[in-house]
PDB file of N, CA, C and O in Angstrom:
ATOM      1  N   MET A  21       0.853  -1.199   0.026  1.00 45.00           N
ATOM      2  CA  MET A  21       0.050  -0.053   0.009  1.00 45.00           C
ATOM      3  C   MET A  21       0.870   1.238   0.023  1.00 45.00           C
ATOM      4  O   MET A  21       0.785   2.097   0.775  1.00 45.00           O
ATOM      5  N   ASP A  22       1.770   1.261  -0.878  1.00 48.00           N
ATOM      6  CA  ASP A  22       2.608   2.418  -1.075  1.00 48.00           C
ATOM      7  C   ASP A  22       2.146   3.399  -2.053  1.00 48.00           C
ATOM      8  O   ASP A  22       2.960   3.618  -3.066  1.00 48.00           O
ATOM      9  N   ASP A  23       1.043   3.800  -2.082  1.00 54.00           N
ATOM     10  CA  ASP A  23       0.334   4.699  -2.906  1.00 54.00           C
ATOM     11  C   ASP A  23       0.922   6.046  -2.775  1.00 54.00           C
ATOM     12  O   ASP A  23       0.801   6.780  -1.694  1.00 54.00           O
ATOM     13  N   LYS A  24       1.401   6.726  -3.726  1.00 56.00           N
ATOM     14  CA  LYS A  24       1.903   8.049  -3.835  1.00 56.00           C
ATOM     15  C   LYS A  24       0.966   9.095  -4.339  1.00 56.00           C
ATOM     16  O   LYS A  24       1.285  10.296  -4.362  1.00 56.00           O
ATOM     17  N   LYS A  25      -0.212   8.640  -4.788  1.00 63.00           N
ATOM     18  CA  LYS A  25      -1.161   9.611  -5.301  1.00 63.00           C
ATOM     19  C   LYS A  25      -1.702  10.282  -4.082  1.00 63.00           C
ATOM     20  O   LYS A  25      -1.832   9.783  -3.067  1.00 63.00           O
ATOM     21  N   GLU A  26      -2.018  11.586  -4.375  1.00 70.00           N
ATOM     22  CA  GLU A  26      -2.506  12.441  -3.248  1.00 70.00           C
ATOM     23  C   GLU A  26      -3.913  11.987  -2.745  1.00 70.00           C
ATOM     24  O   GLU A  26      -4.785  11.776  -3.530  1.00 70.00           O
ATOM     25  N   GLN A  27      -3.975  11.917  -1.454  1.00 86.00           N
ATOM     26  CA  GLN A  27      -5.219  11.576  -0.933  1.00 86.00           C
ATOM     27  C   GLN A  27      -5.519  12.772  -0.032  1.00 86.00           C
ATOM     28  O   GLN A  27      -4.893  13.250   0.680  1.00 86.00           O
ATOM     29  N   LYS A  28      -6.835  13.130  -0.125  1.00 89.00           N
ATOM     30  CA  LYS A  28      -7.300  14.282   0.625  1.00 89.00           C
ATOM     31  C   LYS A  28      -8.347  13.807   1.657  1.00 89.00           C
ATOM     32  O   LYS A  28      -9.117  12.865   1.502  1.00 89.00           O
ATOM     33  N   ILE A  29      -8.369  14.469   2.792  1.00 86.00           N
ATOM     34  CA  ILE A  29      -9.382  14.274   3.876  1.00 86.00           C
ATOM     35  C   ILE A  29     -10.263  15.513   3.870  1.00 86.00           C
ATOM     36  O   ILE A  29      -9.775  16.634   3.894  1.00 86.00           O
ATOM     37  N   LYS A  30     -11.488  15.309   3.907  1.00 90.00           N
ATOM     38  CA  LYS A  30     -12.454  16.402   3.956  1.00 90.00           C
ATOM     39  C   LYS A  30     -12.780  16.621   5.529  1.00 90.00           C
ATOM     40  O   LYS A  30     -13.298  15.722   6.126  1.00 90.00           O
ATOM     41  N   ALA A  31     -12.336  17.734   6.074  1.00 89.00           N
ATOM     42  CA  ALA A  31     -12.578  17.957   7.459  1.00 89.00           C
ATOM     43  C   ALA A  31     -13.765  19.040   7.505  1.00 89.00           C
ATOM     44  O   ALA A  31     -13.717  20.039   6.936  1.00 89.00           O
ATOM     45  N   GLN A  32     -14.589  18.697   8.504  1.00 93.00           N
ATOM     46  CA  GLN A  32     -15.766  19.662   8.840  1.00 93.00           C
ATOM     47  C   GLN A  32     -15.771  20.098  10.330  1.00 93.00           C
ATOM     48  O   GLN A  32     -15.393  19.262  11.031  1.00 93.00           O
ATOM     49  N   GLU A  33     -15.983  21.241  10.467  1.00 93.00           N
ATOM     50  CA  GLU A  33     -16.177  21.758  11.764  1.00 93.00           C
ATOM     51  C   GLU A  33     -17.560  22.465  11.972  1.00 93.00           C
ATOM     52  O   GLU A  33     -17.913  23.326  11.143  1.00 93.00           O
ATOM     53  N   TRP A  34     -18.332  22.057  12.920  1.00 94.00           N
ATOM     54  CA  TRP A  34     -19.625  22.611  13.285  1.00 94.00           C
ATOM     55  C   TRP A  34     -19.596  23.260  14.615  1.00 94.00           C
ATOM     56  O   TRP A  34     -19.250  22.654  15.593  1.00 94.00           O
ATOM     57  N   VAL A  35     -19.980  24.506  14.651  1.00 95.00           N
ATOM     58  CA  VAL A  35     -20.016  25.317  15.891  1.00 95.00           C
ATOM     59  C   VAL A  35     -21.414  25.787  16.208  1.00 95.00           C
ATOM     60  O   VAL A  35     -22.051  26.355  15.287  1.00 95.00           O
ATOM     61  N   VAL A  36     -21.987  25.301  17.247  1.00 95.00           N
ATOM     62  CA  VAL A  36     -23.336  25.709  17.606  1.00 95.00           C
ATOM     63  C   VAL A  36     -23.353  26.656  18.659  1.00 95.00           C
ATOM     64  O   VAL A  36     -22.730  26.466  19.789  1.00 95.00           O
ATOM     65  N   MET A  37     -23.827  27.949  18.451  1.00 93.00           N
ATOM     66  CA  MET A  37     -23.655  29.055  19.446  1.00 93.00           C
ATOM     67  C   MET A  37     -24.937  28.729  20.489  1.00 93.00           C
ATOM     68  O   MET A  37     -25.789  28.140  20.187  1.00 93.00           O
ATOM     69  N   PHE A  38     -24.716  29.504  21.538  1.00 94.00           N
ATOM     70  CA  PHE A  38     -25.820  29.350  22.608  1.00 94.00           C
ATOM     71  C   PHE A  38     -27.073  29.989  22.184  1.00 94.00           C
ATOM     72  O   PHE A  38     -28.149  29.530  22.576  1.00 94.00           O
ATOM     73  N   ASP A  39     -27.092  31.048  21.225  1.00 95.00           N
ATOM     74  CA  ASP A  39     -28.298  31.568  20.812  1.00 95.00           C
ATOM     75  C   ASP A  39     -28.883  30.799  19.484  1.00 95.00           C
ATOM     76  O   ASP A  39     -29.796  31.250  18.980  1.00 95.00           O
ATOM     77  N   GLY A  40     -28.373  29.542  19.214  1.00 93.00           N
ATOM     78  CA  GLY A  40     -28.796  28.808  18.233  1.00 93.00           C
ATOM     79  C   GLY A  40     -28.268  28.883  16.805  1.00 93.00           C
ATOM     80  O   GLY A  40     -28.609  28.238  15.880  1.00 93.00           O
ATOM     81  N   GLN A  41     -27.356  29.905  16.577  1.00 95.00           N
ATOM     82  CA  GLN A  41     -26.685  30.020  15.334  1.00 95.00           C
ATOM     83  C   GLN A  41     -25.682  28.819  15.150  1.00 95.00           C
ATOM     84  O   GLN A  41     -24.995  28.362  16.061  1.00 95.00           O
ATOM     85  N   ILE A  42     -25.548  28.381  13.914  1.00 94.00           N
ATOM     86  CA  ILE A  42     -24.631  27.260  13.557  1.00 94.00           C
ATOM     87  C   ILE A  42     -23.701  27.820  12.596  1.00 94.00           C
ATOM     88  O   ILE A  42     -24.020  28.356  11.530  1.00 94.00           O
ATOM     89  N   LYS A  43     -22.414  27.606  12.869  1.00 95.00           N
ATOM     90  CA  LYS A  43     -21.326  28.028  11.941  1.00 95.00           C
ATOM     91  C   LYS A  43     -20.644  26.727  11.431  1.00 95.00           C
ATOM     92  O   LYS A  43     -20.285  26.048  12.250  1.00 95.00           O
ATOM     93  N   LYS A  44     -20.573  26.497  10.204  1.00 94.00           N
ATOM     94  CA  LYS A  44     -20.013  25.367   9.559  1.00 94.00           C
ATOM     95  C   LYS A  44     -18.878  25.731   8.706  1.00 94.00           C
ATOM     96  O   LYS A  44     -18.855  26.700   7.851  1.00 94.00           O
ATOM     97  N   SER A  45     -17.721  25.060   8.868  1.00 93.00           N
ATOM     98  CA  SER A  45     -16.701  25.298   7.913  1.00 93.00           C
ATOM     99  C   SER A  45     -16.160  23.990   7.451  1.00 93.00           C
ATOM    100  O   SER A  45     -16.230  22.988   8.198  1.00 93.00           O
ATOM    101  N   GLU A  46     -15.564  23.933   6.204  1.00 93.00           N
ATOM    102  CA  GLU A  46     -15.210  22.771   5.622  1.00 93.00           C
ATOM    103  C   GLU A  46     -13.897  23.028   4.900  1.00 93.00           C
ATOM    104  O   GLU A  46     -13.737  24.028   4.206  1.00 93.00           O
ATOM    105  N   LYS A  47     -12.902  22.047   5.008  1.00 90.00           N
ATOM    106  CA  LYS A  47     -11.684  22.177   4.125  1.00 90.00           C
ATOM    107  C   LYS A  47     -11.144  20.832   3.956  1.00 90.00           C
ATOM    108  O   LYS A  47     -11.468  19.909   4.598  1.00 90.00           O
ATOM    109  N   GLU A  48     -10.358  20.796   2.821  1.00 91.00           N
ATOM    110  CA  GLU A  48      -9.615  19.553   2.445  1.00 91.00           C
ATOM    111  C   GLU A  48      -8.284  19.706   2.826  1.00 91.00           C
ATOM    112  O   GLU A  48      -7.550  20.698   2.510  1.00 91.00           O
ATOM    113  N   ILE A  49      -7.614  18.584   3.319  1.00 87.00           N
ATOM    114  CA  ILE A  49      -6.321  18.601   3.755  1.00 87.00           C
ATOM    115  C   ILE A  49      -5.742  17.407   3.167  1.00 87.00           C
ATOM    116  O   ILE A  49      -6.307  16.424   2.941  1.00 87.00           O
ATOM    117  N   ASP A  50      -4.417  17.476   3.054  1.00 89.00           N
ATOM    118  CA  ASP A  50      -3.626  16.340   2.520  1.00 89.00           C
ATOM    119  C   ASP A  50      -3.391  15.327   3.600  1.00 89.00           C
ATOM    120  O   ASP A  50      -2.853  15.529   4.682  1.00 89.00           O
ATOM    121  N   ALA A  51      -3.861  14.073   3.356  1.00 85.00           N
ATOM    122  CA  ALA A  51      -3.835  13.032   4.272  1.00 85.00           C
ATOM    123  C   ALA A  51      -2.474  12.695   4.774  1.00 85.00           C
ATOM    124  O   ALA A  51      -2.171  12.539   5.917  1.00 85.00           O
ATOM    125  N   TYR A  52      -1.409  12.633   3.711  1.00 83.00           N
ATOM    126  CA  TYR A  52      -0.103  12.228   4.104  1.00 83.00           C
ATOM    127  C   TYR A  52       0.506  13.201   5.181  1.00 83.00           C
ATOM    128  O   TYR A  52       1.168  12.853   6.247  1.00 83.00           O
ATOM    129  N   GLU A  53       0.356  14.457   4.846  1.00 83.00           N
ATOM    130  CA  GLU A  53       0.941  15.448   5.705  1.00 83.00           C
ATOM    131  C   GLU A  53       0.338  15.518   6.986  1.00 83.00           C
ATOM    132  O   GLU A  53       0.981  15.712   8.048  1.00 83.00           O
ATOM    133  N   HIS A  54      -0.951  15.337   7.055  1.00 79.00           N
ATOM    134  CA  HIS A  54      -1.787  15.297   8.456  1.00 79.00           C
ATOM    135  C   HIS A  54      -1.290  14.181   9.202  1.00 79.00           C
ATOM    136  O   HIS A  54      -1.009  14.325  10.424  1.00 79.00           O
ATOM    137  N   HIS A  55      -1.055  12.990   8.578  1.00 81.00           N
ATOM    138  CA  HIS A  55      -0.694  11.937   9.367  1.00 81.00           C
ATOM    139  C   HIS A  55       0.694  12.097   9.928  1.00 81.00           C
ATOM    140  O   HIS A  55       1.046  11.621  11.090  1.00 81.00           O
ATOM    141  N   LEU A  56       1.685  12.685   9.104  1.00 82.00           N
ATOM    142  CA  LEU A  56       3.025  12.972   9.661  1.00 82.00           C
ATOM    143  C   LEU A  56       2.889  13.903  10.851  1.00 82.00           C
ATOM    144  O   LEU A  56       3.525  13.718  11.917  1.00 82.00           O
ATOM    145  N   GLU A  57       2.058  14.948  10.856  1.00 82.00           N
ATOM    146  CA  GLU A  57       1.839  15.837  11.918  1.00 82.00           C
ATOM    147  C   GLU A  57       1.354  15.176  13.167  1.00 82.00           C
ATOM    148  O   GLU A  57       1.926  15.340  14.188  1.00 82.00           O
ATOM    149  N   VAL A  58       0.293  14.334  12.937  1.00 82.00           N
ATOM    150  CA  VAL A  58      -0.315  13.582  14.094  1.00 82.00           C
ATOM    151  C   VAL A  58       0.763  12.737  14.800  1.00 82.00           C
ATOM    152  O   VAL A  58       0.832  12.636  16.042  1.00 82.00           O
ATOM    153  N   ASN A  59       1.490  11.959  13.914  1.00 85.00           N
ATOM    154  CA  ASN A  59       2.500  11.036  14.500  1.00 85.00           C
ATOM    155  C   ASN A  59       3.529  11.772  15.205  1.00 85.00           C
ATOM    156  O   ASN A  59       4.083  11.321  16.220  1.00 85.00           O
ATOM    157  N   SER A  60       3.921  12.967  14.757  1.00 88.00           N
ATOM    158  CA  SER A  60       4.986  13.737  15.316  1.00 88.00           C
ATOM    159  C   SER A  60       4.671  14.245  16.760  1.00 88.00           C
ATOM    160  O   SER A  60       5.286  14.361  17.782  1.00 88.00           O
ATOM    161  N   GLN A  61       3.243  14.567  16.859  1.00 83.00           N
ATOM    162  CA  GLN A  61       2.681  14.999  18.186  1.00 83.00           C
ATOM    163  C   GLN A  61       2.658  13.919  19.079  1.00 83.00           C
ATOM    164  O   GLN A  61       2.840  14.157  20.307  1.00 83.00           O
ATOM    165  N   ARG A  62       2.355  12.774  18.678  1.00 83.00           N
ATOM    166  CA  ARG A  62       2.365  11.564  19.625  1.00 83.00           C
ATOM    167  C   ARG A  62       3.718  11.256  20.144  1.00 83.00           C
ATOM    168  O   ARG A  62       3.727  10.754  21.372  1.00 83.00           O
ATOM    169  N   ASN A  63       4.772  11.441  19.513  1.00 79.00           N
ATOM    170  CA  ASN A  63       6.060  11.099  19.915  1.00 79.00           C
ATOM    171  C   ASN A  63       6.651  12.219  20.937  1.00 79.00           C
ATOM    172  O   ASN A  63       7.805  12.075  21.375  1.00 79.00           O
ATOM    173  N   GLU A  64       6.096  13.368  21.105  1.00 72.00           N
ATOM    174  CA  GLU A  64       6.573  14.329  21.925  1.00 72.00           C
ATOM    175  C   GLU A  64       6.425  13.930  23.446  1.00 72.00           C
ATOM    176  O   GLU A  64       5.616  13.342  23.882  1.00 72.00           O
TER     177      GLU A  64
END
């Protein structure tokens, strides 16, 4: 499973305010770079 093609992760963030407003944001992040960042945080 040594795929070098780019894989994207779609990340969504939903924020519900106390007054009932909902703010939604969505972005795509590179899966490989994200996994490197997560793994480096675990090793600290």
